[in-house]
Tab-separated table of C-alpha atoms and ligand atoms in Angstrom:
chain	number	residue	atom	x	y	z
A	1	UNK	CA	115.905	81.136	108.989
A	2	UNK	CA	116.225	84.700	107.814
A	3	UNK	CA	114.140	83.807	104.099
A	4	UNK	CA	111.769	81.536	105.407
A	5	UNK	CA	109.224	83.965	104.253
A	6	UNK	CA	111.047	84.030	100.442
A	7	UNK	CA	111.772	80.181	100.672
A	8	UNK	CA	107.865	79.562	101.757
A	9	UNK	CA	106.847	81.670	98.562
A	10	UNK	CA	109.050	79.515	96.037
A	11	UNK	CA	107.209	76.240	97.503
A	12	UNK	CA	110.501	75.195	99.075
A	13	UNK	CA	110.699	73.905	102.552
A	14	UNK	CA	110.541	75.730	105.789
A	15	UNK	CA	111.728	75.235	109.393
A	16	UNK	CA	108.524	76.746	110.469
A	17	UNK	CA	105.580	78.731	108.958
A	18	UNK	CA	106.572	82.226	108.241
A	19	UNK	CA	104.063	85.274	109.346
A	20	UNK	CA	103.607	88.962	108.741
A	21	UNK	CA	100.132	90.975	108.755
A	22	UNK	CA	98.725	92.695	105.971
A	23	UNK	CA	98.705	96.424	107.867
A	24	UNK	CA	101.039	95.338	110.233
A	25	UNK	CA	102.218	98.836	110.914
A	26	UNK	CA	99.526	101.132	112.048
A	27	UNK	CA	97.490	102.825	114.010
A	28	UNK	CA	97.008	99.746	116.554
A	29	UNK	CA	100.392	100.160	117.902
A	30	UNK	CA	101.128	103.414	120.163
A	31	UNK	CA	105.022	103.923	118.291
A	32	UNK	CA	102.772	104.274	114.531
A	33	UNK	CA	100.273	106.875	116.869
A	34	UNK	CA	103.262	108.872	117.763
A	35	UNK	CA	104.859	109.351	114.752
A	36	UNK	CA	101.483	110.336	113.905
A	37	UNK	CA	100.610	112.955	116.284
A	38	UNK	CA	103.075	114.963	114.417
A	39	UNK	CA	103.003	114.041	110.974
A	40	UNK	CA	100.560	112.783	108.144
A	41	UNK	CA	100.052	109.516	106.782
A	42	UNK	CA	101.539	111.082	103.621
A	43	UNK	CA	104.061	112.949	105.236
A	44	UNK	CA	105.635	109.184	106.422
A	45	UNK	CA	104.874	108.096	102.771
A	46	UNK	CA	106.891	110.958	101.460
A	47	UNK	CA	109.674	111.132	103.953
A	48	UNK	CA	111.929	108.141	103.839
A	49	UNK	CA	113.465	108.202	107.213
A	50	UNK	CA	109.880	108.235	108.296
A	51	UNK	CA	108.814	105.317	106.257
A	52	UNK	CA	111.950	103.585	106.889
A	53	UNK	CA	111.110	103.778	111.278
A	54	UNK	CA	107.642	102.861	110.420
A	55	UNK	CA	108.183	100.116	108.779
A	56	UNK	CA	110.405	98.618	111.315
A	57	UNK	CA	108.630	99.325	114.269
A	58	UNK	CA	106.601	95.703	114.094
A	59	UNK	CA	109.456	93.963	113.404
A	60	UNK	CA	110.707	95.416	116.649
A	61	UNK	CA	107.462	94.364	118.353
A	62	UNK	CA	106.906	91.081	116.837
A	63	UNK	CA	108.328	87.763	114.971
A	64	UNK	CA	107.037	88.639	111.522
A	65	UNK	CA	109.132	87.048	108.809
A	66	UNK	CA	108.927	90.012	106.776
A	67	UNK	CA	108.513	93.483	105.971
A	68	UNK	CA	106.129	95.489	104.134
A	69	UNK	CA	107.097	99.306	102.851
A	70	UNK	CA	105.345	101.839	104.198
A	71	UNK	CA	103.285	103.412	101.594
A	72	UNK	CA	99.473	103.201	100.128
A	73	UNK	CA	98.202	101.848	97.271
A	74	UNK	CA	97.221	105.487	96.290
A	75	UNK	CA	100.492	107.222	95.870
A	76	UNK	CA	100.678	106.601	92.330
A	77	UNK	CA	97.025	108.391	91.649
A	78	UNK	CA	98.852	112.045	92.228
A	79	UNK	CA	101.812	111.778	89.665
A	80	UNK	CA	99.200	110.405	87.696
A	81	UNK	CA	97.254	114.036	88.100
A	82	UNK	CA	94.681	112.590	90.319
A	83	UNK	CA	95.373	114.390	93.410
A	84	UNK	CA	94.044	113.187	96.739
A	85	UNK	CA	94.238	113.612	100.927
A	86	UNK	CA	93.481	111.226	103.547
A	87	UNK	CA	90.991	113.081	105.409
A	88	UNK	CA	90.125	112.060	109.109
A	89	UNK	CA	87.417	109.440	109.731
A	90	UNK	CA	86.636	109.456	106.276
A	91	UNK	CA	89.557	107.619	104.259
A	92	UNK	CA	90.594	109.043	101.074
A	93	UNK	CA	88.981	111.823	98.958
A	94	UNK	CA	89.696	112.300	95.545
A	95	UNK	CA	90.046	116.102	94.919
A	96	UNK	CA	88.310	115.576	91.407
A	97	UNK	CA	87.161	111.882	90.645
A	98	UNK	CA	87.438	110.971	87.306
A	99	UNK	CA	83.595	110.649	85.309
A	100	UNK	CA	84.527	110.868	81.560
A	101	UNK	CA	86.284	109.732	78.987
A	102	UNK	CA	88.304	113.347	78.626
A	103	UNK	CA	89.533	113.210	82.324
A	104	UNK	CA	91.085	109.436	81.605
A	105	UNK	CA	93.080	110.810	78.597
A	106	UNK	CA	94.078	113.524	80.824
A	107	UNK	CA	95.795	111.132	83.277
A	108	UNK	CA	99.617	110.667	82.692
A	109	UNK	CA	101.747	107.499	82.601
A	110	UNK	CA	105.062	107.802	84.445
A	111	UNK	CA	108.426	106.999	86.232
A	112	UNK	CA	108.834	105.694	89.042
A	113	UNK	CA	111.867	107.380	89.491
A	114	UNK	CA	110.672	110.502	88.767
A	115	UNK	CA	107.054	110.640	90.215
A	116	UNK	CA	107.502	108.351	93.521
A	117	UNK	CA	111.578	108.848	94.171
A	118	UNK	CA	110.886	108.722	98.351
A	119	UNK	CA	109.473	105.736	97.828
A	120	UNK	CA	112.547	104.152	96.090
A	121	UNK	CA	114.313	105.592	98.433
A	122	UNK	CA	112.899	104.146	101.160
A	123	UNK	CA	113.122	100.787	99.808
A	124	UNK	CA	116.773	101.680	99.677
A	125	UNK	CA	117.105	102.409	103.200
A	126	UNK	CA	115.524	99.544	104.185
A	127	UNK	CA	117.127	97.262	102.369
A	128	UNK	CA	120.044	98.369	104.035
A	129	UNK	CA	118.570	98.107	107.499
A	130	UNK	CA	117.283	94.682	106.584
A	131	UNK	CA	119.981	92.582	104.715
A	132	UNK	CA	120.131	89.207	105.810
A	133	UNK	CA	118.136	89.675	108.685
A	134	UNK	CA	113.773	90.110	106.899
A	135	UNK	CA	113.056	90.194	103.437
A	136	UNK	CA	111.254	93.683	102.429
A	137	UNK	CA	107.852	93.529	100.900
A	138	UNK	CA	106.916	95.684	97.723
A	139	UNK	CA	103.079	96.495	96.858
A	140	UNK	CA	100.993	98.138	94.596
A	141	UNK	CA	97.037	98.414	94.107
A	142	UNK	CA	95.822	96.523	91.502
A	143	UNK	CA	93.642	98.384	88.405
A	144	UNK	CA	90.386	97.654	89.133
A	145	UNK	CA	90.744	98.725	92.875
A	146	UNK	CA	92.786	101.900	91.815
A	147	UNK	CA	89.708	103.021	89.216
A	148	UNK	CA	87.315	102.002	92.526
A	149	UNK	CA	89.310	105.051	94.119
A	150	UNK	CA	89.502	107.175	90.749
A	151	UNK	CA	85.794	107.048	89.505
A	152	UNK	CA	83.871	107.042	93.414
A	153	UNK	CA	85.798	109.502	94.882
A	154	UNK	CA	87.120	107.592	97.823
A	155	UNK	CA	85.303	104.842	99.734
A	156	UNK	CA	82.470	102.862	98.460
A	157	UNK	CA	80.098	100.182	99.933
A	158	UNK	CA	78.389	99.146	96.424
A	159	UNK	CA	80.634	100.443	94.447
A	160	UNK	CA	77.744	101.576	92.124
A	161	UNK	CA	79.481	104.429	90.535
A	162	UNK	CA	82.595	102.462	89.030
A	163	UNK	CA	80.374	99.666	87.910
A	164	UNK	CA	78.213	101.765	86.036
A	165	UNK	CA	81.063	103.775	84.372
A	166	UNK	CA	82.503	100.009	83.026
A	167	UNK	CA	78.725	98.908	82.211
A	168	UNK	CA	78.182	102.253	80.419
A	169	UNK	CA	81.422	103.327	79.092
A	170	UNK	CA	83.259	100.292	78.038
A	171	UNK	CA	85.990	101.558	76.198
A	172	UNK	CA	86.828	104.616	78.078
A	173	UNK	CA	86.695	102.265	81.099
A	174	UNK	CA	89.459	99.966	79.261
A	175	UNK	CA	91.292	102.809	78.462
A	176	UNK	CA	91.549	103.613	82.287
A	177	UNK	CA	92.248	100.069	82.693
A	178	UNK	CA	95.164	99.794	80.185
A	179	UNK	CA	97.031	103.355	81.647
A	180	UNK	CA	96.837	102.253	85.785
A	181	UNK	CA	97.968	98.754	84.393
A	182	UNK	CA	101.014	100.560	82.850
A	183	UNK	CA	101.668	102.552	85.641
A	184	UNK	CA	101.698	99.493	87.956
A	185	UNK	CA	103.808	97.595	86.346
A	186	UNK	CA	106.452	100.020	85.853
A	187	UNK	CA	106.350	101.076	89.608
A	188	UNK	CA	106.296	96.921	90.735
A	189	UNK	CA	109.621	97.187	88.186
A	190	UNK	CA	110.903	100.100	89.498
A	191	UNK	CA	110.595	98.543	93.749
A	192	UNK	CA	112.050	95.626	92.482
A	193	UNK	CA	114.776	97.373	91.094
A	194	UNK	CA	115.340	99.139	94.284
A	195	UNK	CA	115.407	96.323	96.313
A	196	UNK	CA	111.829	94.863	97.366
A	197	UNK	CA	112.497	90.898	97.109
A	198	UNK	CA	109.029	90.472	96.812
A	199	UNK	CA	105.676	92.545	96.107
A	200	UNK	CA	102.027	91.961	96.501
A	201	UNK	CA	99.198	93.073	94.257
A	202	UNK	CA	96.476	94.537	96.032
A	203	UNK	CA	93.079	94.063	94.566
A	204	UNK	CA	91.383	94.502	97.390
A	205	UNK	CA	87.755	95.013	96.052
A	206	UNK	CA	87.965	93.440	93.116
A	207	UNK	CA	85.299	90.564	94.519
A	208	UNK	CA	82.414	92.940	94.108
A	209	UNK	CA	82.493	91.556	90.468
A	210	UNK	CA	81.018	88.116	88.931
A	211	UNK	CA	83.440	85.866	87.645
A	212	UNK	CA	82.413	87.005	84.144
A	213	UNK	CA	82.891	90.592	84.492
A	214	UNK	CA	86.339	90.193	85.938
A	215	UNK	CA	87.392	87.675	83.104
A	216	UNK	CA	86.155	90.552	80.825
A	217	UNK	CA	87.008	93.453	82.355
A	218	UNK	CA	89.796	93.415	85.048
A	219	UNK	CA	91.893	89.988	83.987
A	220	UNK	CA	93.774	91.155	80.842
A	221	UNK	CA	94.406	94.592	82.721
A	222	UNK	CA	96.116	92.304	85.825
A	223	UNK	CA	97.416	89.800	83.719
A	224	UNK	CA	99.486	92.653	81.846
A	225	UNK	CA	100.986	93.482	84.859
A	226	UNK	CA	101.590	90.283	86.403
A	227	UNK	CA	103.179	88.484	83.183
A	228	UNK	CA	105.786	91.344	82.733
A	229	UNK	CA	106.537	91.180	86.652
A	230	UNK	CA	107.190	88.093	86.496
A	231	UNK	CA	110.416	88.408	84.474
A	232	UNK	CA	111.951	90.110	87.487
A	233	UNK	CA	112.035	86.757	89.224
A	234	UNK	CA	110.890	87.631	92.857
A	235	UNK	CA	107.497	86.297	94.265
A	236	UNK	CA	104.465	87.766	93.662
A	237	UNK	CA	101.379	87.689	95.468
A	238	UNK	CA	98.219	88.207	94.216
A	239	UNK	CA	95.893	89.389	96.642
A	240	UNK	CA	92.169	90.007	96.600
A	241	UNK	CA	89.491	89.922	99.649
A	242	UNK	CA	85.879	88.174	98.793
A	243	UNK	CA	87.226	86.365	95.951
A	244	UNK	CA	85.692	82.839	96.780
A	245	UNK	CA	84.284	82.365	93.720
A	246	UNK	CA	87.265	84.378	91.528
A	247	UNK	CA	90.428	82.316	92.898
A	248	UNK	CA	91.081	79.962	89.666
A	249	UNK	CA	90.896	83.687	87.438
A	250	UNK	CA	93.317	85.389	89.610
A	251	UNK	CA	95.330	82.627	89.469
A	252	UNK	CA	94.922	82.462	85.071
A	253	UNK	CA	95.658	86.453	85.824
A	254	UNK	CA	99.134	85.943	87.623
A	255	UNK	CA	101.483	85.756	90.686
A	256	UNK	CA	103.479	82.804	92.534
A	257	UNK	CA	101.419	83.542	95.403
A	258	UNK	CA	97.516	83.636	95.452
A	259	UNK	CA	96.304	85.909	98.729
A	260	UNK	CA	93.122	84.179	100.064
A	261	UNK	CA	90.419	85.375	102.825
A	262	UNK	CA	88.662	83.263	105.295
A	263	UNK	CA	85.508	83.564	103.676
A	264	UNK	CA	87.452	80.284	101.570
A	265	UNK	CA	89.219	77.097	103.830
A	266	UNK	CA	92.671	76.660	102.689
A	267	UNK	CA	92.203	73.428	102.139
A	268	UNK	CA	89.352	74.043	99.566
A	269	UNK	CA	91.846	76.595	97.919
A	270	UNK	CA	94.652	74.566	97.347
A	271	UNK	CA	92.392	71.653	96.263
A	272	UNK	CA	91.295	74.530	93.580
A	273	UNK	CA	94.533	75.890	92.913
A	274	UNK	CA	96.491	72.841	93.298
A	275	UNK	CA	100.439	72.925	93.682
A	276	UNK	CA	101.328	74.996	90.941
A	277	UNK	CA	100.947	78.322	93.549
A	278	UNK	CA	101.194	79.103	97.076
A	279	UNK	CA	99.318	80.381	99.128
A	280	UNK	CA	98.796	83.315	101.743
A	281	UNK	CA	96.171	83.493	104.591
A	282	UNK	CA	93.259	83.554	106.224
A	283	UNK	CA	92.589	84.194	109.647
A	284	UNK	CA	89.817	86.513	109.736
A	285	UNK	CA	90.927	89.922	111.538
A	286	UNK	CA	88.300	89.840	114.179
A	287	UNK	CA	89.777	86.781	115.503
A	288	UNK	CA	92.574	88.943	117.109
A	289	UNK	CA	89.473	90.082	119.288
A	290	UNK	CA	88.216	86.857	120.240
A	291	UNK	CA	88.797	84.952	123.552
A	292	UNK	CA	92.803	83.543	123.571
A	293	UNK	CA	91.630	79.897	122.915
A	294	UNK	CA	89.100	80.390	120.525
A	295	UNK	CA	92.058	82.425	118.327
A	296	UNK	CA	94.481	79.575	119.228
A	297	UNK	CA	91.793	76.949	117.731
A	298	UNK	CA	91.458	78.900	114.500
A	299	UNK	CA	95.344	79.898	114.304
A	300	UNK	CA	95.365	75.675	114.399
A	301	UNK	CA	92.871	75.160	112.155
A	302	UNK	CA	94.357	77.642	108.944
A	303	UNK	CA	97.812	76.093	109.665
A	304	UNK	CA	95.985	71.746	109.427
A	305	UNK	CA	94.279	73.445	106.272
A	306	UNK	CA	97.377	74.928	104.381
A	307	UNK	CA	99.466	72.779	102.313
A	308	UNK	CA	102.264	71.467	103.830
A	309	UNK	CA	104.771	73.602	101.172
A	310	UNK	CA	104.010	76.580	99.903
A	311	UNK	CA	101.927	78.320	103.054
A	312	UNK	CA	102.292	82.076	104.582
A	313	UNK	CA	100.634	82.555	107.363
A	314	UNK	CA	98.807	86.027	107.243
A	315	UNK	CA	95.041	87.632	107.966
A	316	UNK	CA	92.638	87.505	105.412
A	317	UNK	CA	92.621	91.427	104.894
A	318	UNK	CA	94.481	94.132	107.144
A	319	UNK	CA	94.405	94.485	111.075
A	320	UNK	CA	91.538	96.976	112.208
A	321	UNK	CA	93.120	99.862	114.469
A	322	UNK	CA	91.187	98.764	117.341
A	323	UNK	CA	93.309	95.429	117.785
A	324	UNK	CA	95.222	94.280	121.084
A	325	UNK	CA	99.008	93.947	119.841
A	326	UNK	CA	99.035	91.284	122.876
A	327	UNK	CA	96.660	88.905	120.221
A	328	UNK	CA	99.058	90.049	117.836
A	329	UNK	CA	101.983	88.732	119.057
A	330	UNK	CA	100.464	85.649	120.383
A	331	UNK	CA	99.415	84.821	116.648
A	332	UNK	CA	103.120	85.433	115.143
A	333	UNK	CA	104.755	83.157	117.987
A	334	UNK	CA	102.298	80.451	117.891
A	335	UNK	CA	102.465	80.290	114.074
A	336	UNK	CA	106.060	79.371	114.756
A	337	UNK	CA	106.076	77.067	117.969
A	338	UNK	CA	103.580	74.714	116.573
A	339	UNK	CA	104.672	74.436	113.076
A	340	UNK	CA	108.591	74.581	114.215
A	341	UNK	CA	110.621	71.444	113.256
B	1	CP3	O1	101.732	97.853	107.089
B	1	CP3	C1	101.324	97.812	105.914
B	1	CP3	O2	100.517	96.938	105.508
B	1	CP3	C2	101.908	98.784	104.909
B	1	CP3	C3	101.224	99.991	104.710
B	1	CP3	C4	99.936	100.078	103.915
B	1	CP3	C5	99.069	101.183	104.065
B	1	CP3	N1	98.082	101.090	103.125
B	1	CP3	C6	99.234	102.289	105.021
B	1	CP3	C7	98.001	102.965	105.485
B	1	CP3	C8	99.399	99.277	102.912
B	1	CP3	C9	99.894	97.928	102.384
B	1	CP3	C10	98.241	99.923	102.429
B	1	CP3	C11	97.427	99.406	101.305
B	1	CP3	C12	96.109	99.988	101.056
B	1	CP3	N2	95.717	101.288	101.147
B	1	CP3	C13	95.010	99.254	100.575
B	1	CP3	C14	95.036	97.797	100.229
B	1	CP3	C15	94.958	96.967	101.432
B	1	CP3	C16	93.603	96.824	102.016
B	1	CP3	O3	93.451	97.161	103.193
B	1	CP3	O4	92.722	96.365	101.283
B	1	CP3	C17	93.928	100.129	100.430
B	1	CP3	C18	92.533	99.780	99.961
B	1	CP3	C19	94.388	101.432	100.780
B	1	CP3	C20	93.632	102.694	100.726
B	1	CP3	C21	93.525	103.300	102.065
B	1	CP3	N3	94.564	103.854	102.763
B	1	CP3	C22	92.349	103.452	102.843
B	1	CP3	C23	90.983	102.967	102.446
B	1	CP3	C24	92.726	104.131	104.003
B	1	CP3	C25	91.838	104.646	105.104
B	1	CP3	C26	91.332	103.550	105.945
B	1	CP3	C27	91.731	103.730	107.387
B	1	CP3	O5	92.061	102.729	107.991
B	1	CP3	O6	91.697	104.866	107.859
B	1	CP3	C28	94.115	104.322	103.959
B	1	CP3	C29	94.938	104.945	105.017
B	1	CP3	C30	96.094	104.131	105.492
B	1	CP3	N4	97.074	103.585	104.707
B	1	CP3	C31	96.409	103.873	106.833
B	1	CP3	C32	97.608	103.124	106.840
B	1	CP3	C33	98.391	102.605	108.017
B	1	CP3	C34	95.583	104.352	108.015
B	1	CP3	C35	96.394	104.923	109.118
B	1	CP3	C36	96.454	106.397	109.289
B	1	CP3	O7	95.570	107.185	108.890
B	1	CP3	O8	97.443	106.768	109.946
């Protein structure tokens, strides 16, 4: 069943569980390290063909039930005017991080179309590649995880910097808030329009903040995005990681799909949740390095925890580079042979 993946996300029934990894293409597998030897992570994001191989390469290696674009959650910063690299061992620097109110009127709102065309384009080509055969994944990075980027400069372990710029600066932080919102909503619009048949919201570090300061500060920004996406009438997923104690506001905030991590059972989730949403998740990435049967007991124990419609198997954040594809591939098939039929 081609849209099993699709189907799961509507809550309709399944022959078995559909898969696919959050980072599923990457530097893990030797094919993504030799595209890489001779071009950069942004030179695949801005080359279609490029993306277009990349992206297909674990569908090649494994039974994932569908594809994600190759791109980052970043892109949109440099049309923007927030120009960054990826620099090695280090993530992504932010040539001049925003730290005032005058440098967030500065940024610009724009096209899709104009200011990420290779990335259309690439959903184009894989569309074409795809039809009938895996459904193709759109994404963007939610606001609050974008300004994260924007206002640290790159990587952050307390995120101290961002947090004091929304405790400090209200408004100006709002302001920031309302113009990434805007920009990811038109670029979610735009994929769709290209052809993603689905696209997931990361707000990856969004569960640094108390359930009060994301009702206040992040939900109206998401929920602005998510309401207007909505109308396109693909499946959304709404994706955060430490969120345990944020899922019933992300849900309020948007998306068909809520993204959970294994820091929450399933089974606790949907009893939160309830029907009205599916859900995605939540073996924890180190698993894929544990002994064979200990990852076949938790594979096991995700699937007897998800509800019975409405379930996408997935990790609870990205694979780490370091990961055996052999676990990898174990995961996707058993995912299928014991929830088959
Ligand atoms: O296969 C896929 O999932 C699609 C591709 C994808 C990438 N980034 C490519 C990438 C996706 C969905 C992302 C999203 C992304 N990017 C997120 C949200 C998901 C998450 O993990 O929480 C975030 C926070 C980013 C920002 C980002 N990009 C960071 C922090 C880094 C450096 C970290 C690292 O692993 O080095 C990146 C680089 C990046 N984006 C890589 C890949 C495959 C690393 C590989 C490389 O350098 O070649």
């Amino acid at each position: 069943m081609w849209d099993r993946f699709l189907r799961a996300c509507r809550r309709e029934p399944v022959d078995a569980t559909p898969v696919w990894f959050m980072r599923q293409a990457g530097r893990y597998m030797a094919e993504y390290r030799k595209v890489r030897e001779t071009h950069t992570l942004l030179d695949i994001c801005r080359t279609p063909e490029l993306a277009l191989e990349v992206t297909l390469q674990p569908l090649r290696a494994f039974e994932v039930d569908a594809a994600i674009l190759f791109a980052d959650i970043l892109l949109p910063l440099e049309p923007m005017g927030a120009p960054f690299e990826f620099a090695a061992g280090e993530g992504p620097v932010i040539h001049e991080p925003i730290r005032d109110r005058a440098a967030i009127d500065r940024l610009r709102l724009f096209e899709a179309e104009e200011g990420l065309p290779h990335v259309l384009q690439a959903i184009r080509l894989l569309r074409r590649e795809l039809d009938g055969k895996t459904p193709l994944i759109g994404f963007a990075g939610a606001p609050f995880t974008l300004a994260s980027y924007l206002i640290e400069g790159g990587k952050s372990s307390h995120f101290v910097r961002v947090k004091r710029f929304m405790y400090d600066e209200p408004e100006a932080f709002s302001a920031l808030m309302h113009k990434l919102a805007e920009v990811v909503r038109r670029y979610l619009h735009a994929q769709i329009a290209a052809g993603a048949q689905a696209v997931q919201l990361f707000d990856s570090w969004v569960g640094c903040l108390s359930p009060r300061d994301y009702r206040e500060y992040v939900l109206p920004h998401v929920r602005h995005i998510l309401s207007s996406v909505a109308t396109a009438g693909v499946p959304v997923i709404h994706f955060g990681t430490d969120t345990g104690t944020l899922l019933e506001l992300q849900r309020e905030a948007g998306g068909s799909v809520i993204g959970v991590d294994w820091r929450t059972p399933l089974e606790q989730a949907h009893a939160r949740l309830g029907d009205g949403v599916a859900l995605q998740g939540n073996l924890d990435p180190l698993l894929l390095f544990a002994p064979r049967a200990l990852l076949q007991r938790r594979i096991d124990e995700v699937l007897a925890g998800a509800p019975r419609q409405g379930h996408i198997f997935n990790l609870g954040h990205g694979i780490l580079p370091e990961t055996n594809r052999d676990a990898v591939k174990f995961t996707a098939e058993h995912v299928h042979r014991v929830t088959a039929g």
